[in-house]
Coordinates of C-alpha atoms and ligand atoms in Angstrom, one line a residue:
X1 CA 0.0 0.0 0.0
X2 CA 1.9 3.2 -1.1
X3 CA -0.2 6.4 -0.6
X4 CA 0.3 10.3 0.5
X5 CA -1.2 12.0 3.3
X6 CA -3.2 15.3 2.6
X7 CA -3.8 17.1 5.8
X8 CA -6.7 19.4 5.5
X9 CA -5.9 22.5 8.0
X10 CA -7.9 25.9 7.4
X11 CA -8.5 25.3 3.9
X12 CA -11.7 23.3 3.6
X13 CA -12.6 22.9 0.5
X14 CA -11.3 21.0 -2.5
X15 CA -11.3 23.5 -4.8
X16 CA -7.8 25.3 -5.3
X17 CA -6.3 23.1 -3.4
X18 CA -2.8 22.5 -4.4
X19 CA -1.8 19.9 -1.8
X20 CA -4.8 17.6 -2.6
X21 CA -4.5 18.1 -6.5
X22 CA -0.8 17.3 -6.3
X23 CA -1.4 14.2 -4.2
X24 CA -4.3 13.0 -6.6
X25 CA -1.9 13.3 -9.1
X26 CA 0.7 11.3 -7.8
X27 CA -1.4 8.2 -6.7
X28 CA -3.8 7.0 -3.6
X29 CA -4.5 9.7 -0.7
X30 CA -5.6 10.0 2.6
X31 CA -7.7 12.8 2.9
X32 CA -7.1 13.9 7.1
X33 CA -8.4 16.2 9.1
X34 CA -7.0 16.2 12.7
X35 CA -9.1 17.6 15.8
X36 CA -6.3 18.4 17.8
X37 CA -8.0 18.8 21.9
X38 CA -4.5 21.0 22.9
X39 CA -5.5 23.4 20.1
X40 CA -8.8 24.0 21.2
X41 CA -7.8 24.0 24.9
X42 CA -6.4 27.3 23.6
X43 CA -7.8 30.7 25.4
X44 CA -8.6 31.9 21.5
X45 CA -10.9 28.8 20.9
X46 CA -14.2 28.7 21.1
X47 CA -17.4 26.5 20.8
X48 CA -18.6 28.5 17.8
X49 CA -15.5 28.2 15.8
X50 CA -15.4 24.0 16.5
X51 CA -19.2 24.6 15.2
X52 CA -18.2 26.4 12.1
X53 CA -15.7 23.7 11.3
X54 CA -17.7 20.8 11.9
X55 CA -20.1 22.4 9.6
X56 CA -17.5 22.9 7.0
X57 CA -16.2 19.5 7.3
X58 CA -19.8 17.8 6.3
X59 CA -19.3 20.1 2.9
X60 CA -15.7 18.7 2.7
X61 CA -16.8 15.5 3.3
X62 CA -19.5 15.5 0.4
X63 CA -17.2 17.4 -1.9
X64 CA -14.2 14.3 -1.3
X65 CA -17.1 11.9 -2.1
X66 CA -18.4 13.6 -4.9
X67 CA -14.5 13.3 -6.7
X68 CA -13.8 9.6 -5.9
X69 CA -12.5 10.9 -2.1
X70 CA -13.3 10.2 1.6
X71 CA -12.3 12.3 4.5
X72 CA -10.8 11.0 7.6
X73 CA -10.6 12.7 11.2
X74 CA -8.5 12.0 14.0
X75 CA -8.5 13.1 17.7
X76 CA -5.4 14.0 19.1
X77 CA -2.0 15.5 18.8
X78 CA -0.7 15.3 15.5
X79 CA 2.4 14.1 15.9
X80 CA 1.0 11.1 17.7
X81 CA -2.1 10.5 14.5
X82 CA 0.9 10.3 12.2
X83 CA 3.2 8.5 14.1
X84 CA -0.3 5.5 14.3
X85 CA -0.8 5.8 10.8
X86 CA 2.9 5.7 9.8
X87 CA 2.9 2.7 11.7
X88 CA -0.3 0.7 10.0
X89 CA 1.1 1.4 6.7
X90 CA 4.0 3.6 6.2
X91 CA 3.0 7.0 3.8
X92 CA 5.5 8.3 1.0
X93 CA 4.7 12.2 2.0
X94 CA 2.9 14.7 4.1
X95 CA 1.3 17.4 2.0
X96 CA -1.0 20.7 3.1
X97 CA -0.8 24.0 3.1
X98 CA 1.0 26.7 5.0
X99 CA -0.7 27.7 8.1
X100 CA 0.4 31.0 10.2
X101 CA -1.0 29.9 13.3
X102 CA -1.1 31.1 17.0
X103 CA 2.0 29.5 19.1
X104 CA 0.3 26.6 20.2
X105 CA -0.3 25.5 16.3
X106 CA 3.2 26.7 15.0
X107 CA 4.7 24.8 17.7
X108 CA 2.8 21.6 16.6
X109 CA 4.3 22.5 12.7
X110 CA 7.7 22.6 14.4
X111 CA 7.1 18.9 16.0
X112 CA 5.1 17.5 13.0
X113 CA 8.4 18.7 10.8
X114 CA 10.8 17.3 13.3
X115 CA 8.5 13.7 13.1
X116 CA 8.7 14.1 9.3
X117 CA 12.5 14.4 9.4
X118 CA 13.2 11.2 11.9
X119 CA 11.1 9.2 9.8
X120 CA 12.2 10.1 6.3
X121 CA 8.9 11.8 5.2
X122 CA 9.4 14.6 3.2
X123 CA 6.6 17.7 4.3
X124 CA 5.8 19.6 1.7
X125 CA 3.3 22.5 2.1
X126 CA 1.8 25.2 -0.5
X127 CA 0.5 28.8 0.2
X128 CA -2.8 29.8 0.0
X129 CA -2.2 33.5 0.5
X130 CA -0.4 36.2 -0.3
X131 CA 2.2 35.4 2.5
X132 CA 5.8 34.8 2.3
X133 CA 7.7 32.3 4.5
X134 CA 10.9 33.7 5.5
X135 CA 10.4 37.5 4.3
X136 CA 13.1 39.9 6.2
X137 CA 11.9 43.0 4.2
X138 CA 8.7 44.1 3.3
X139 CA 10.2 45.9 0.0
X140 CA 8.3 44.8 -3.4
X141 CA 5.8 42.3 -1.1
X142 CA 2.7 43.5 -2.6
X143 CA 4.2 42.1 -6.2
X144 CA 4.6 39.0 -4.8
X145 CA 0.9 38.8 -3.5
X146 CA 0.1 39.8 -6.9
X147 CA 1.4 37.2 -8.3
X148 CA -0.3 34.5 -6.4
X149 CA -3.6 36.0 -7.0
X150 CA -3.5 36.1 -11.2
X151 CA -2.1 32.5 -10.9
X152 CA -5.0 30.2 -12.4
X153 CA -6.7 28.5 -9.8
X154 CA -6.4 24.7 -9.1
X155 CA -9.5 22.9 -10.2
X156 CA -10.3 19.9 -8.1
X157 CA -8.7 16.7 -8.9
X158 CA -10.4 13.1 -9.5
X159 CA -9.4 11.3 -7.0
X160 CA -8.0 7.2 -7.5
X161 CA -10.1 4.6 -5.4
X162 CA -7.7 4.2 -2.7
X163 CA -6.5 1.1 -0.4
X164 CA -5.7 3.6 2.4
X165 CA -5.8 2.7 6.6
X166 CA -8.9 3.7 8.4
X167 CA -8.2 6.2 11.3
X168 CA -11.8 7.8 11.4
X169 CA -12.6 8.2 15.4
X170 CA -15.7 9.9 17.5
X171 CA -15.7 13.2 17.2
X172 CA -15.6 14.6 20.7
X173 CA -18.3 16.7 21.8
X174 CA -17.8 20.7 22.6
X175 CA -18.2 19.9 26.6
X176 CA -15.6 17.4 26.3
X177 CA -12.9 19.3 25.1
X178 CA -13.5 22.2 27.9
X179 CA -14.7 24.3 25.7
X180 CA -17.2 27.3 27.0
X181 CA -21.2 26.5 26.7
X182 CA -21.9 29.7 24.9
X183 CA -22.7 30.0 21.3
X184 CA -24.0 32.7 19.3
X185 CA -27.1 31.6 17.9
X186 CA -27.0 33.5 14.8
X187 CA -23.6 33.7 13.9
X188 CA -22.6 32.5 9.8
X189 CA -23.0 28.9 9.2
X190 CA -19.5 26.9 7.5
X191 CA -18.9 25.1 4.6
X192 CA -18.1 25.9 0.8
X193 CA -21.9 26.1 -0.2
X194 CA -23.1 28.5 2.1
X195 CA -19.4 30.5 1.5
X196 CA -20.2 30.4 -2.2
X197 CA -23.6 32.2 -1.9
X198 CA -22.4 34.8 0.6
X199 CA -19.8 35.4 -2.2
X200 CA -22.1 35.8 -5.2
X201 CA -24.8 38.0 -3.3
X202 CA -22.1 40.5 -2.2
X203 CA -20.8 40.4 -6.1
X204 CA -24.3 40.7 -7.6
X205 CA -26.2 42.9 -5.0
X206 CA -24.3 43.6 -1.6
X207 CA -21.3 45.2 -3.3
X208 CA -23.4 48.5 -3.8
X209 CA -23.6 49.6 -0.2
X210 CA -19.7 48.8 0.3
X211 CA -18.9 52.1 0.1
X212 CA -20.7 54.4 2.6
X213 CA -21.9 51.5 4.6
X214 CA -19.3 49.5 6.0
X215 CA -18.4 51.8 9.1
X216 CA -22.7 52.1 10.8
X217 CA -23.1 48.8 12.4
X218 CA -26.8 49.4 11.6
X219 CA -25.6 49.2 7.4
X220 CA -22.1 47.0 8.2
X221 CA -24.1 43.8 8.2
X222 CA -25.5 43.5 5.0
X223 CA -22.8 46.4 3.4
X224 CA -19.7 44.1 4.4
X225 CA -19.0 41.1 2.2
X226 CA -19.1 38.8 5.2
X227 CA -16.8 36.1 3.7
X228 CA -14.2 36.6 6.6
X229 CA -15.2 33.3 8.0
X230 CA -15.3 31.5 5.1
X231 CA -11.3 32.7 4.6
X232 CA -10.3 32.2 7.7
X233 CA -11.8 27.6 7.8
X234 CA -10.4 28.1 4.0
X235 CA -14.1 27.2 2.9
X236 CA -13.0 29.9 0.0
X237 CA -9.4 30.4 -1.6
X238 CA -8.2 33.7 -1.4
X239 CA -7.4 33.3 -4.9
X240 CA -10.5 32.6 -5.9
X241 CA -12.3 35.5 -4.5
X242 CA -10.0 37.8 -5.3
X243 CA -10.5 36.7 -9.5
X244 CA -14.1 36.8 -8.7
X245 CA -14.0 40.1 -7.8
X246 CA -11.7 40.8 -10.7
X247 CA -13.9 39.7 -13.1
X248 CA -16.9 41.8 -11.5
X249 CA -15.3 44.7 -11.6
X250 CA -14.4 44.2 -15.3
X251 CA -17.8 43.9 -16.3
X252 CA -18.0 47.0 -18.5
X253 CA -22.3 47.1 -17.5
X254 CA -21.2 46.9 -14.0
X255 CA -23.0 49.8 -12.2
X256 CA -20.6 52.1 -10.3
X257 CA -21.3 51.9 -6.9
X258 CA -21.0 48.6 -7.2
X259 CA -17.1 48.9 -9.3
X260 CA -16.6 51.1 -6.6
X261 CA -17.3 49.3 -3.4
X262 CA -15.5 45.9 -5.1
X263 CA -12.2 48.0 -5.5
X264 CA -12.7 48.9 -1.6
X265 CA -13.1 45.4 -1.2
X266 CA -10.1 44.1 -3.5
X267 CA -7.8 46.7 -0.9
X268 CA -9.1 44.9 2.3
X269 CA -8.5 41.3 0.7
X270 CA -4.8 42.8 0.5
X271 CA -4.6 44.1 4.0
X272 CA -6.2 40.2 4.7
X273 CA -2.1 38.7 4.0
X274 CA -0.6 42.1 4.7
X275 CA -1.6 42.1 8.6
X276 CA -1.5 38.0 8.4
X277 CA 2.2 38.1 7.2
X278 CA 3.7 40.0 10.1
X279 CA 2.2 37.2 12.6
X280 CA 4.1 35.5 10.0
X281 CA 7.2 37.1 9.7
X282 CA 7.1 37.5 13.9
X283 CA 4.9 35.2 15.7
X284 CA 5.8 36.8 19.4
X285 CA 3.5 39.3 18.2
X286 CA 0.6 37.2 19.5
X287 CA 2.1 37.2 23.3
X288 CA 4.5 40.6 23.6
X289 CA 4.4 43.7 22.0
X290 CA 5.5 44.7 18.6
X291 CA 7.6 47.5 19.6
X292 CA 9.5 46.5 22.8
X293 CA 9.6 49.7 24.0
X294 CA 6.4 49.5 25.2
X295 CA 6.7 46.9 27.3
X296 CA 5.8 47.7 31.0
X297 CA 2.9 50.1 29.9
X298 CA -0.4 48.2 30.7
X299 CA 1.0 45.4 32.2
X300 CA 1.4 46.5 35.3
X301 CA -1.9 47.9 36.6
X302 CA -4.5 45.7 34.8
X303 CA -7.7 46.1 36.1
X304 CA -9.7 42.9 36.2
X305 CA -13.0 44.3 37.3
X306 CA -12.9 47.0 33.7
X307 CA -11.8 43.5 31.6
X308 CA -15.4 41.9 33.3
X309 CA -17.3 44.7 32.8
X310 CA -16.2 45.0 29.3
X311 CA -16.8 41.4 28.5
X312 CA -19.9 41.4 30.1
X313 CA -21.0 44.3 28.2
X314 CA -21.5 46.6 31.0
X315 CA -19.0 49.5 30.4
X316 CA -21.7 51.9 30.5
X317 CA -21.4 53.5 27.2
X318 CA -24.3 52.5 25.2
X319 CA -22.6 51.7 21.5
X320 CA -19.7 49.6 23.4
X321 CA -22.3 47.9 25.4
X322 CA -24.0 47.4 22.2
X323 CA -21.5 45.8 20.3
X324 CA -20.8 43.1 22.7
X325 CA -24.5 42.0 22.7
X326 CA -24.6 41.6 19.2
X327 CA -20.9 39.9 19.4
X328 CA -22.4 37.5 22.0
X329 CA -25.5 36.6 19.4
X330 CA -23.7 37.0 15.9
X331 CA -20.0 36.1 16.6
X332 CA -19.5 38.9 14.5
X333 CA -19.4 43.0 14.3
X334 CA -17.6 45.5 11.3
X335 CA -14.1 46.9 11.8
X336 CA -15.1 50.0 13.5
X337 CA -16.5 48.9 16.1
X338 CA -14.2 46.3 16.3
X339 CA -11.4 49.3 16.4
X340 CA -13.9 50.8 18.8
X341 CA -14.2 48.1 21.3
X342 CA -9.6 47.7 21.5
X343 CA -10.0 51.3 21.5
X344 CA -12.0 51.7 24.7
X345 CA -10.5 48.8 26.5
X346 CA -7.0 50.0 25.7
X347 CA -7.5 53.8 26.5
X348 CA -10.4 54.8 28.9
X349 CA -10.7 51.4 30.3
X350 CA -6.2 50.9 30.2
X351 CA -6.3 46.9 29.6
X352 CA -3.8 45.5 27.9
X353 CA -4.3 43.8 24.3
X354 CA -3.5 40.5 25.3
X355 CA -6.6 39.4 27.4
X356 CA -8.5 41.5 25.5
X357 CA -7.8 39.4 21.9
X358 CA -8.4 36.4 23.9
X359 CA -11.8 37.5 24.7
X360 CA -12.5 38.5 21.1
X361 CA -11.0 35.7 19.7
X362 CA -13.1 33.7 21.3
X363 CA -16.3 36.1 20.0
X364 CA -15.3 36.3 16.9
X365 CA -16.1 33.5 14.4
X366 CA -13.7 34.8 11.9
X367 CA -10.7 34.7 14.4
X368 CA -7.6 34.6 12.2
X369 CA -4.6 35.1 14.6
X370 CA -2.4 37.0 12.0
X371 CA -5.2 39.6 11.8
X372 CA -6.4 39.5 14.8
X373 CA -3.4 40.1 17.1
X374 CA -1.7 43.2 14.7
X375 CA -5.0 44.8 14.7
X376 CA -5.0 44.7 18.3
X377 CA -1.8 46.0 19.1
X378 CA -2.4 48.3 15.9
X379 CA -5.5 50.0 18.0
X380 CA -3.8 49.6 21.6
X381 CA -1.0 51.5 20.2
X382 CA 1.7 49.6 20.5
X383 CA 3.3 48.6 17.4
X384 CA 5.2 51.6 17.7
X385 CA 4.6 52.8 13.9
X386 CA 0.6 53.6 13.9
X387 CA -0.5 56.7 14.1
X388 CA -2.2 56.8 17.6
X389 CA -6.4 56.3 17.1
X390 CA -8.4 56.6 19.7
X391 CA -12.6 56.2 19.0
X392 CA -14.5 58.1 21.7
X393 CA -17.8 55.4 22.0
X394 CA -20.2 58.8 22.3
X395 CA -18.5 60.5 18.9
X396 CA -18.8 56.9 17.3
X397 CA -22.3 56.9 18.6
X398 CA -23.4 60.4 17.2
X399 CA -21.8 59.6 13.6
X400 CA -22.9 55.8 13.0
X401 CA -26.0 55.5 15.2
X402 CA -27.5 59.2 15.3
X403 CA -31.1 57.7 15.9
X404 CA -29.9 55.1 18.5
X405 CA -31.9 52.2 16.2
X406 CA -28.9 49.7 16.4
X407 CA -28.0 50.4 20.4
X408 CA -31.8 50.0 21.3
X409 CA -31.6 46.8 19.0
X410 CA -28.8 45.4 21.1
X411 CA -30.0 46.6 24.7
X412 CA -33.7 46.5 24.9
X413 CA -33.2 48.3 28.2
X414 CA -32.7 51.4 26.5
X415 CA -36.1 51.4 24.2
X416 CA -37.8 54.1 25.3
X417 CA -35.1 56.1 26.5
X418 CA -35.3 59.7 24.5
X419 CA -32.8 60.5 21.9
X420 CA -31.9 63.3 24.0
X421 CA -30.4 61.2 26.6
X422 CA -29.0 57.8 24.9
X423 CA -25.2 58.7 24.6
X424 CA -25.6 59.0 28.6
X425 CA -28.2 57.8 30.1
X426 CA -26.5 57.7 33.2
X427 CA -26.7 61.1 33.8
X428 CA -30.9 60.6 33.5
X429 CA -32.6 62.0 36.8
X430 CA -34.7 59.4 38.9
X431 CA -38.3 60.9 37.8
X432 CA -37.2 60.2 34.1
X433 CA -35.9 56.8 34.4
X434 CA -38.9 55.6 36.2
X435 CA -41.1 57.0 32.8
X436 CA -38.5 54.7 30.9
X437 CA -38.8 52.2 33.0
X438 CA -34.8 52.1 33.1
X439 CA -33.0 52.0 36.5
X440 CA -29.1 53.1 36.2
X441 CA -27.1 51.2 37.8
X442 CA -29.4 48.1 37.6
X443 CA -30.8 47.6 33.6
X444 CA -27.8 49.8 32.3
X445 CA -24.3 50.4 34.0
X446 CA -22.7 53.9 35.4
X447 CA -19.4 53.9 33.4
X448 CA -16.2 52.9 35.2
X449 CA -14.3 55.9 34.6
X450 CA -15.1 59.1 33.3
X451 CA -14.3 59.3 29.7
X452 CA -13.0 62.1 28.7
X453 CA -10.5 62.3 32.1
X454 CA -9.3 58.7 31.8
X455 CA -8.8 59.1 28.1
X456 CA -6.9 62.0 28.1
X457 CA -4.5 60.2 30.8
X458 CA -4.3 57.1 28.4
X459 CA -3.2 59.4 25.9
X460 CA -0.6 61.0 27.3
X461 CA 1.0 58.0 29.0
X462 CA 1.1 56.4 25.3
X463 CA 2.3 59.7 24.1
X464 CA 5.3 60.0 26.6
X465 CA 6.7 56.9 25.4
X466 CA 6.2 57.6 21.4
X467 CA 8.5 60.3 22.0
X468 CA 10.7 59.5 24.3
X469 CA 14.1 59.2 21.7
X470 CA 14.9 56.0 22.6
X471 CA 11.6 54.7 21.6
X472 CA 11.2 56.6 18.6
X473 CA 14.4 55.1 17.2
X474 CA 13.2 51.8 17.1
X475 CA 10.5 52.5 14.8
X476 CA 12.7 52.3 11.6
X477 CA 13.4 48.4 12.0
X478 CA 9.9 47.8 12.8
X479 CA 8.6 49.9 9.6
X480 CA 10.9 47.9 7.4
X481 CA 9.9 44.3 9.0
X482 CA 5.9 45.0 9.0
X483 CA 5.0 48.4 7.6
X484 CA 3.1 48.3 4.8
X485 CA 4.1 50.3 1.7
X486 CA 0.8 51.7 1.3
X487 CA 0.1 54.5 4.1
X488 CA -4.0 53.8 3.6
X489 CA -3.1 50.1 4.5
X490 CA -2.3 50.4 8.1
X491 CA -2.4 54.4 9.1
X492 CA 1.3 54.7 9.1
X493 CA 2.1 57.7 10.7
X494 CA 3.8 60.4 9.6
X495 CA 7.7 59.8 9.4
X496 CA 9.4 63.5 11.0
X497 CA 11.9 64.8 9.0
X498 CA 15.1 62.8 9.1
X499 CA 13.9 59.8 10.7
X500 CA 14.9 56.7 8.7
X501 CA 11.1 56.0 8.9
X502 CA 10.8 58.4 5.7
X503 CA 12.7 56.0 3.8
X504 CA 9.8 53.6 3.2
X505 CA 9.2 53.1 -0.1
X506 CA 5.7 53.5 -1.4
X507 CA 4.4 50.5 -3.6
X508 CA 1.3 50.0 -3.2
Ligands
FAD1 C1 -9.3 44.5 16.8 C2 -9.6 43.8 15.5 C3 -9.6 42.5 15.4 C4 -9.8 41.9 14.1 N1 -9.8 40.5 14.1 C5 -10.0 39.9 12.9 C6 -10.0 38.5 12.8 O1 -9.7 37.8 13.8 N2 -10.3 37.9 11.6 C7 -10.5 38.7 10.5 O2 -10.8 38.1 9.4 N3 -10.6 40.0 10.6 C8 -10.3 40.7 11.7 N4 -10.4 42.0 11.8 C9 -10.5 42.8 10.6 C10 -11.9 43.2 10.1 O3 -12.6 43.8 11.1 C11 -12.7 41.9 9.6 O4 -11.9 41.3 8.6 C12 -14.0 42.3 8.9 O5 -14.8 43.0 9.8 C13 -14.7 41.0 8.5 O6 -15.9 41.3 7.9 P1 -16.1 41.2 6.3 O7 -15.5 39.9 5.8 O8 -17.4 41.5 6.0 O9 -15.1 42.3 5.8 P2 -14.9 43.1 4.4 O10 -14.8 44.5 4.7 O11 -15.9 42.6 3.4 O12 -13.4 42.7 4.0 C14 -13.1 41.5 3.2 C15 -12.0 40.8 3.8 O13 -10.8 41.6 3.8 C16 -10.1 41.3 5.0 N5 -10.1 42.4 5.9 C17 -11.0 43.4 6.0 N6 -10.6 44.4 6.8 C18 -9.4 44.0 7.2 C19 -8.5 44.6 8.1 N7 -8.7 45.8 8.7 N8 -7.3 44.0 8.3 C20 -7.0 42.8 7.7 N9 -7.9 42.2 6.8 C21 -9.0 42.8 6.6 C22 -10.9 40.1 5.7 O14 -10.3 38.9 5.3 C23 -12.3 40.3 5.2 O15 -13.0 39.1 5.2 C24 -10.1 42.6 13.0 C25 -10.2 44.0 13.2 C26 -9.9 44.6 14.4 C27 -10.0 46.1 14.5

């Protein structure tokens, strides 16, 4: 029995699928997906993402079927599922794709290539995104993403019948691998099909409100493509959406706001590898910050009663309070408020990023660590090379929810509070609250701290180390290793005059 493993990771799908489509070519495969319970033992895994997977596995499983395939799972670490298969019938090769993972995952890459080596099995994996192994210097990196993305898709290979050992085993349930009970009843559904229709109705129809409606959470969830989950399991390729959206916007009879909001959407699906290769390029970006010299400046005085309040959606400030509600049912919210949400807890609330991403991790069912931990360093401030941007929750409140329709959506409580007094109802005397039937301090929260004073300390404790000399001068290494070339990309901030910082070259 000679065959090749294909591990399935967070691409699944069939469809531009190198690994698979090289295997298939080469002879018999085992198609393997591996539920690995140290993984999702992880503070950044949740129920809903083991859901979303599960869900995309059933539309792996019917697409592997569907082209002569069958898909196998195993439970446990990976190392020890290849060492039991090795041993029922020794495999030629391990093939997947490249995964930039959180530590616990890259660590398992590190002992899965060390197995590999001992036993004489070569490991080969493919990309799947516009990210570069091994990159020192971000120079010329958007051509290389270019590239990848005009390269023809893979189509899906026939695969042979195949003499290959069993390993299938019980899936374990959610409670059994520790993970927490709550789930977001209407958060996206996985797998390819439903991926593929959330693609085409934001191509056909959605794509008009891109523009202009991406920033209101009221407008965000329809406006917004929505494919982030379907990325992040790999139920899409990259590749494919980004030629998708290629051809749209080609379409000579395409109507303008449409071209429009896809070429708004072609620059996020570059930002998507851009913020994923500097996890990449640096993965102790997920535990310590990105520019060293701020280490020491939230640690230090963390606040655990502002991180439950926060999570619990009980900060005060209507819109923040908001957001987490509809986190808590949708597993998903638009950038802004996302920005909004680091903003607060980093600033007014002073929590540093790292419990923070855990908890949002955990809420989001997109959770893509590369993303996920630049942006939150991005919008605590502490890459060292971002312009400082700090969203006041009542400004956000006044420009994206003017009428309050989305904050009394997310927190009944608030219903028949008047306009007049929903960026703080706090401040509401007794006789009115009793004629909304709201008590503060009970059905909504007193904020922690007071806004404007805390956030103006925040601000100048961030501000003393930005330009402290010693700090500043580090920012040059740090532009060159992660900045993007493209200012829009990532709010680079403004280099001062001879600072090397000026020397980054703008292509793209
Ligand atoms: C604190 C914070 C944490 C975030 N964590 C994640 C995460 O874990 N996973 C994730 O996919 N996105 C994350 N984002 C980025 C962004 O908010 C989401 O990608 C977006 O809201 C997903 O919805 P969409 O697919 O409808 O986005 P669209 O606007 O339709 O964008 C299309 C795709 O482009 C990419 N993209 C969009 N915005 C960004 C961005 N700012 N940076 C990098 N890529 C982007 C995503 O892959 C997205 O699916 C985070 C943003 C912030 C501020």
């Amino acid at each position: 029995m000679t065959y090749r493993v294909v591990w399935f990771k967070r691409d699944l799908r069939v469809w531009d699928h190198a690994p698979l489509a090289e295997a298939a070519r080469l002879g018999p495969v085992l198609c393997l997906y591996v539920l690995e319970p140290a993984l999702w033992q992880q503070p950044d895994a949740a129920r809903q993402h083991l859901g979303f997977v599960q869900e995309s596995l059933k539309d792996l499983q019917a697409e592997l079927r569907r082209i002569g395939g069958r898909l196998q799972w195993a439970v446990g670490d990976a190392v020890d599922v290849l060492e039991r298969l090795h041993r029922q019938a020794p495999f030629l090769e391990l093939l997947s794709h490249e995964e930039t993972g959180n530590a616990a995952s890259h660590g398992r890459d590190r002992r899965v290539k060390r197995w590999c080596a001992d036993h004489s099995v070569p490991w080969r994996e493919f990309r799947q995104f516009g990210v570069v192994r091994g990159l020192r210097e971000r120079r010329h990196w958007v051509r290389q993403w270019e590239q990848l993305t005009h390269t023809a898709q893979t189509p899906e290979p026939a695969l042979q019948p195949a003499d290959v050992p069993r390993c299938t085993e019980a899936w374990p349930s959610a409670d059994a691998l520790g993970l927490d009970p709550h789930e977001p009843p209407l958060r996206q559904r996985g797998g390819r099909a439903h991926g593929l229709s959330v693609l085409q109705s934001f191509l056909n129809e959605r794509s008009a409100g891109y523009r202009g409606g991406i920033s209101s959470p009221l407008s965000a969830p329809s406006a917004c493509s929505r494919l982030s989950p379907y990325l992040t399991w790999g139920c899409l390729s990259l590749r494919e959406v980004v030629q998708a959206t290629r051809g749209r916007i080609d379409d000579p009879a395409l109507p303008a706001r449409q071209r429009q909001g896809l070429e708004g959407f072609m620059s996020r699906l570059h930002w998507h590898c851009h913020f994923i290769q500097k996890l990449e390029t640096e993965p102790a970006i997920e535990h310590r910050n990105m520019h060293r010299g701020y280490d020491g400046l939230r640690e230090h005085d963390h606040n655990p009663a502002h991180l439950q309040a926060l999570m619990e959606g009980r900060t005060g400030w209507p819109l923040v309070d908001a957001c987490v509600a509809m986190l808590r049912e949708t597993g998903w919210i638009n950038f802004r408020m996302r920005a909004m949400l680091v903003s607060v807890a980093a600033y007014p609330l002073w929590l540093h990023w790292r419990p923070v991403g855990e908890w949002l991790a955990r809420q989001f069912i997109d959770y893509e660590p590369g993303i996920h931990w630049s942006q939150l360093q991005m919008q605590s401030g502490t890459t060292g090379i971002n312009t400082t941007r700090v969203y006041n929750p009542l400004k956000q409140a006044q420009d994206h929810d003017p009428h309050g329709h989305f904050v009394r959506r997310w927190l009944p409580a608030l219903q028949r509070v008047p306009d007049s007094w929903l960026l703080q109802p706090w401040l509401m005397p007794p006789d009115l609250q009793a004629r909304c039937g709201v008590v503060v301090g009970v059905d909504i929260a007193v904020p922690l701290v007071d806004l404007d004073l805390a956030t103006r300390a925040a601000k100048e404790r961030v501000y003393a180390l930005r330009t402290d000399p010693a700090v500043a001068a580090g920012q040059a290494s740090i532009v060159r290793r992660h900045g993007s070339r493209n200012r829009s990309a990532e709010n680079l901030s403004k280099p001062r005059q001879g600072q090397a910082l000026a020397q980054a070259t703008l292509d793209f």
